[in-house]
Coordinates of C-alpha atoms in Angstrom, one line a residue:
M540 CA -10.0 -36.9 -52.7
S541 CA -11.8 -38.9 -55.4
R542 CA -12.6 -42.5 -54.7
G543 CA -12.2 -44.4 -58.0
G544 CA -15.0 -46.5 -59.4
S545 CA -18.6 -45.2 -59.6
S546 CA -18.1 -42.4 -57.0
A547 CA -15.0 -40.9 -58.6
G548 CA -15.1 -37.1 -58.4
Y549 CA -18.6 -36.8 -56.9
D550 CA -17.1 -35.4 -53.6
R551 CA -15.6 -32.4 -55.4
H552 CA -18.9 -30.7 -55.9
I553 CA -21.6 -29.9 -53.4
T554 CA -24.5 -29.8 -55.7
I555 CA -24.0 -33.1 -57.6
F556 CA -25.5 -36.4 -56.4
S557 CA -23.4 -39.5 -56.7
P558 CA -25.0 -42.5 -58.5
E559 CA -25.9 -43.9 -55.1
G560 CA -27.8 -40.7 -54.3
R561 CA -25.4 -39.2 -51.9
L562 CA -24.0 -35.7 -51.4
Y563 CA -20.5 -36.3 -50.2
Q564 CA -19.8 -32.7 -49.3
V565 CA -22.8 -32.6 -46.9
E566 CA -21.6 -35.9 -45.3
Y567 CA -18.1 -34.4 -44.9
A568 CA -19.7 -31.4 -43.1
F569 CA -21.1 -33.9 -40.5
K570 CA -17.7 -35.5 -40.3
A571 CA -16.1 -32.1 -39.6
V572 CA -18.5 -31.8 -36.6
R573 CA -17.4 -35.2 -35.3
L574 CA -13.7 -34.4 -35.8
S575 CA -14.0 -31.1 -33.9
G576 CA -12.8 -33.0 -30.8
I577 CA -15.6 -31.9 -28.4
T578 CA -18.8 -33.5 -27.3
S579 CA -22.0 -31.5 -26.4
V580 CA -25.1 -32.6 -24.6
G581 CA -28.6 -31.1 -24.3
V582 CA -31.3 -32.2 -21.8
R583 CA -34.8 -30.9 -21.5
G584 CA -36.5 -31.1 -18.1
V585 CA -40.1 -30.3 -17.1
D586 CA -39.1 -26.8 -16.0
S587 CA -35.8 -26.2 -17.8
V588 CA -33.4 -26.9 -20.6
V589 CA -29.7 -27.6 -19.9
M590 CA -26.8 -27.6 -22.4
V591 CA -23.3 -28.8 -21.5
T592 CA -20.2 -28.9 -23.6
Q593 CA -16.5 -29.5 -23.2
K594 CA -14.3 -26.5 -23.0
K595 CA -10.8 -27.0 -24.5
V596 CA -8.3 -24.2 -24.4
P597 CA -5.8 -25.1 -27.1
D598 CA -3.1 -22.7 -26.1
K599 CA -1.8 -21.7 -22.7
L600 CA -1.4 -18.1 -23.8
L601 CA -5.1 -17.9 -24.7
D602 CA -7.5 -16.1 -22.3
P603 CA -9.9 -19.0 -21.3
T604 CA -12.9 -16.5 -21.0
S605 CA -12.7 -15.9 -24.8
V606 CA -13.1 -19.6 -25.6
T607 CA -16.7 -20.7 -25.7
H608 CA -19.2 -22.7 -27.7
L609 CA -22.3 -21.4 -25.8
F610 CA -23.8 -18.2 -27.2
K611 CA -26.7 -15.9 -26.3
V612 CA -28.9 -15.3 -29.3
T613 CA -31.5 -13.3 -27.4
D614 CA -31.9 -12.7 -23.7
T615 CA -34.1 -15.8 -23.5
L616 CA -32.7 -18.0 -26.3
G617 CA -29.3 -19.8 -26.1
C618 CA -27.3 -21.6 -28.7
L619 CA -24.8 -24.4 -28.3
A620 CA -22.7 -24.7 -31.4
T621 CA -20.6 -27.8 -31.9
G622 CA -18.1 -28.1 -34.8
L623 CA -15.8 -25.6 -36.5
I624 CA -15.8 -22.5 -34.3
A625 CA -15.5 -20.0 -37.1
D626 CA -18.5 -21.5 -38.8
A627 CA -20.3 -21.6 -35.4
K628 CA -19.8 -17.8 -34.9
S629 CA -21.0 -17.1 -38.4
S630 CA -24.1 -19.2 -37.7
V631 CA -24.8 -17.5 -34.4
Q632 CA -24.4 -14.1 -36.0
R633 CA -27.1 -15.1 -38.6
S634 CA -29.3 -16.5 -35.7
R635 CA -29.1 -13.1 -34.0
M636 CA -30.0 -11.3 -37.2
E637 CA -33.0 -13.6 -37.7
A638 CA -34.1 -13.0 -34.1
A639 CA -33.8 -9.2 -34.4
Q640 CA -35.7 -9.2 -37.7
F641 CA -38.5 -11.4 -36.2
K642 CA -38.9 -9.1 -33.1
Y643 CA -38.9 -6.0 -35.3
E644 CA -41.7 -7.4 -37.6
N645 CA -43.8 -9.2 -34.9
G646 CA -43.2 -7.3 -31.7
Y647 CA -42.2 -10.4 -29.6
D648 CA -39.2 -12.7 -29.2
I649 CA -38.7 -15.4 -31.7
P650 CA -39.9 -18.8 -30.6
V651 CA -37.3 -21.6 -30.3
D652 CA -38.8 -23.9 -32.9
Y653 CA -39.2 -21.1 -35.4
M654 CA -35.5 -20.1 -34.9
A655 CA -34.5 -23.7 -35.5
Q656 CA -36.7 -23.8 -38.7
R657 CA -35.2 -20.6 -40.1
M658 CA -31.6 -21.7 -39.4
A659 CA -32.3 -25.2 -40.9
D660 CA -33.7 -23.5 -44.0
V661 CA -30.6 -21.4 -44.4
A662 CA -28.4 -24.5 -43.9
Q663 CA -30.4 -26.4 -46.5
V664 CA -29.9 -23.6 -49.1
Y665 CA -26.1 -23.9 -48.4
T666 CA -26.3 -27.4 -49.8
Q667 CA -27.9 -26.3 -53.1
H668 CA -25.5 -23.7 -54.5
A669 CA -22.1 -24.2 -56.0
F670 CA -20.8 -20.9 -54.6
M671 CA -21.7 -21.8 -51.0
R672 CA -20.2 -24.3 -48.5
A673 CA -22.2 -26.3 -46.0
L674 CA -21.3 -25.1 -42.5
G675 CA -19.5 -27.7 -40.4
V676 CA -21.6 -27.0 -37.3
V677 CA -24.5 -28.6 -35.4
N678 CA -26.5 -26.1 -33.4
M679 CA -28.7 -26.7 -30.3
Y680 CA -31.2 -24.1 -29.3
A681 CA -32.7 -23.8 -25.9
G682 CA -35.5 -21.6 -24.6
I683 CA -38.8 -21.5 -22.7
D684 CA -41.8 -21.3 -25.1
E685 CA -44.8 -19.3 -23.8
E686 CA -47.2 -22.0 -25.0
K687 CA -45.1 -25.2 -25.1
G688 CA -42.8 -24.7 -22.2
P689 CA -39.1 -25.8 -22.3
Q690 CA -37.9 -26.4 -25.8
L691 CA -34.6 -28.1 -27.1
M692 CA -34.1 -28.0 -30.8
R693 CA -31.2 -29.3 -32.9
T694 CA -30.2 -28.3 -36.5
D695 CA -27.5 -29.8 -38.7
P696 CA -25.5 -29.0 -41.8
A697 CA -28.1 -30.8 -44.1
G698 CA -30.9 -28.5 -43.0
H699 CA -32.6 -31.0 -40.7
Y700 CA -34.2 -29.7 -37.5
L701 CA -36.0 -31.6 -34.7
G702 CA -37.1 -31.1 -31.2
F703 CA -35.6 -33.3 -28.5
K704 CA -36.0 -34.5 -24.9
A705 CA -32.3 -35.0 -24.9
C706 CA -29.6 -35.0 -27.6
A707 CA -25.9 -34.9 -28.2
A708 CA -23.5 -33.7 -30.9
G709 CA -19.8 -34.0 -31.7
Q710 CA -17.1 -36.6 -31.3
K711 CA -18.9 -39.1 -29.0
E712 CA -22.4 -38.3 -30.2
Q713 CA -23.6 -41.9 -30.6
E714 CA -22.3 -43.1 -27.2
A715 CA -23.9 -40.0 -25.6
N716 CA -27.3 -40.6 -27.3
N717 CA -27.3 -44.3 -26.2
F718 CA -26.6 -43.2 -22.6
L719 CA -29.2 -40.4 -22.7
E720 CA -31.9 -42.8 -24.0
K721 CA -31.5 -44.9 -20.9
K722 CA -31.5 -41.8 -18.6
V723 CA -34.6 -40.3 -20.2
K724 CA -36.5 -43.6 -20.2
A725 CA -35.7 -44.0 -16.5
N726 CA -36.8 -40.4 -15.6
P727 CA -38.8 -38.7 -18.4
A728 CA -39.8 -35.7 -16.2
M729 CA -36.5 -34.3 -14.8
T730 CA -36.3 -31.3 -12.5
Y731 CA -33.7 -28.6 -13.2
K732 CA -31.2 -30.1 -10.8
Q733 CA -31.7 -33.6 -12.3
A734 CA -31.3 -32.3 -15.8
V735 CA -28.0 -30.6 -15.1
E736 CA -26.7 -33.7 -13.3
C737 CA -27.9 -35.9 -16.1
A738 CA -26.1 -33.8 -18.8
I739 CA -22.8 -33.7 -16.8
I740 CA -22.9 -37.4 -16.0
T741 CA -23.5 -38.2 -19.7
L742 CA -20.5 -36.1 -20.7
Q743 CA -18.3 -37.6 -18.0
T744 CA -19.3 -41.1 -19.0
V745 CA -18.6 -40.7 -22.7
V746 CA -15.4 -38.7 -22.3
G747 CA -14.2 -41.4 -19.8
S748 CA -12.7 -39.1 -17.2
D749 CA -13.7 -37.0 -14.2
L750 CA -14.4 -33.4 -15.3
K751 CA -13.1 -30.3 -13.6
P752 CA -15.2 -27.1 -13.5
A753 CA -12.8 -25.5 -16.0
D754 CA -13.3 -28.4 -18.5
I755 CA -17.0 -27.8 -19.2
E756 CA -19.5 -25.0 -19.9
V757 CA -23.1 -25.2 -18.8
G758 CA -25.9 -23.0 -20.2
V759 CA -29.4 -23.1 -18.7
V760 CA -32.9 -21.7 -19.1
T761 CA -35.6 -22.3 -16.5
K762 CA -39.3 -21.4 -16.2
E763 CA -38.4 -19.5 -13.0
N764 CA -35.6 -17.5 -14.8
P765 CA -36.2 -17.7 -18.6
K766 CA -33.1 -15.7 -19.3
F767 CA -30.3 -17.8 -20.9
T768 CA -27.6 -18.1 -18.2
L769 CA -24.1 -19.5 -18.2
L770 CA -23.2 -21.2 -14.9
T771 CA -20.1 -20.0 -13.1
E772 CA -17.2 -22.4 -12.3
K773 CA -18.3 -22.3 -8.6
E774 CA -21.9 -23.4 -9.5
I775 CA -20.6 -26.1 -11.8
D776 CA -18.2 -27.3 -9.0
G777 CA -21.3 -27.6 -6.8
F778 CA -23.0 -30.0 -9.2
L779 CA -19.7 -32.0 -9.8
T780 CA -19.3 -32.3 -6.0
A781 CA -22.9 -33.5 -5.6
I782 CA -22.4 -36.1 -8.4
S783 CA -19.1 -37.4 -7.0
D784 CA -20.5 -37.6 -3.4
R785 CA -23.4 -39.7 -4.7
D786 CA -21.1 -42.1 -6.5

């Protein structure tokens, strides 16, 4: 566990900086997300937000419908949690509580950026206290804002939150981000269909194999239908067929 030399023992405690100014436990939380074995992609179009992630069922005896990384926070706000699934469910539960509290106090649904801010604030507090552990999960939030339109936000274990045109998380995060940069630069104003195809192609490229409908999950929100919706395997198959026909 300890490293020897100047950093010896600094990774044992979440609240203590190493002499180089690093918090090793927070860095390990990021590593836990990368080692979770799945990659997730989010893409924001002009009229929609699309989130795609791998779906791995670790045991043949498991009911595949009970394995998911996409969660509904409110009717119009969806969350894609990448990382340790138990931490993810705890984080989503807190998100739902924050959303319910906000609606009770203000009378309207929580905006996507405020949700990301609240959850990032909570994550940041988790890095300050010795009796807490940073959650090994990166959350992406998608929704349609009444004033700003489609919104894609990402929060991480350090308490950092930012809005994105497109982003990735998990095992092949860097490769996916590099691929998305080129895609977004080539077409900065994607339609719903283009955004879904872009997200799926990105995931296919970085995973390095053709995906089957049962291998991925797709969550979408559009201006036309602002409710957070999970696509069925049949709908996903339609997009995969369109992509393979074009290739």
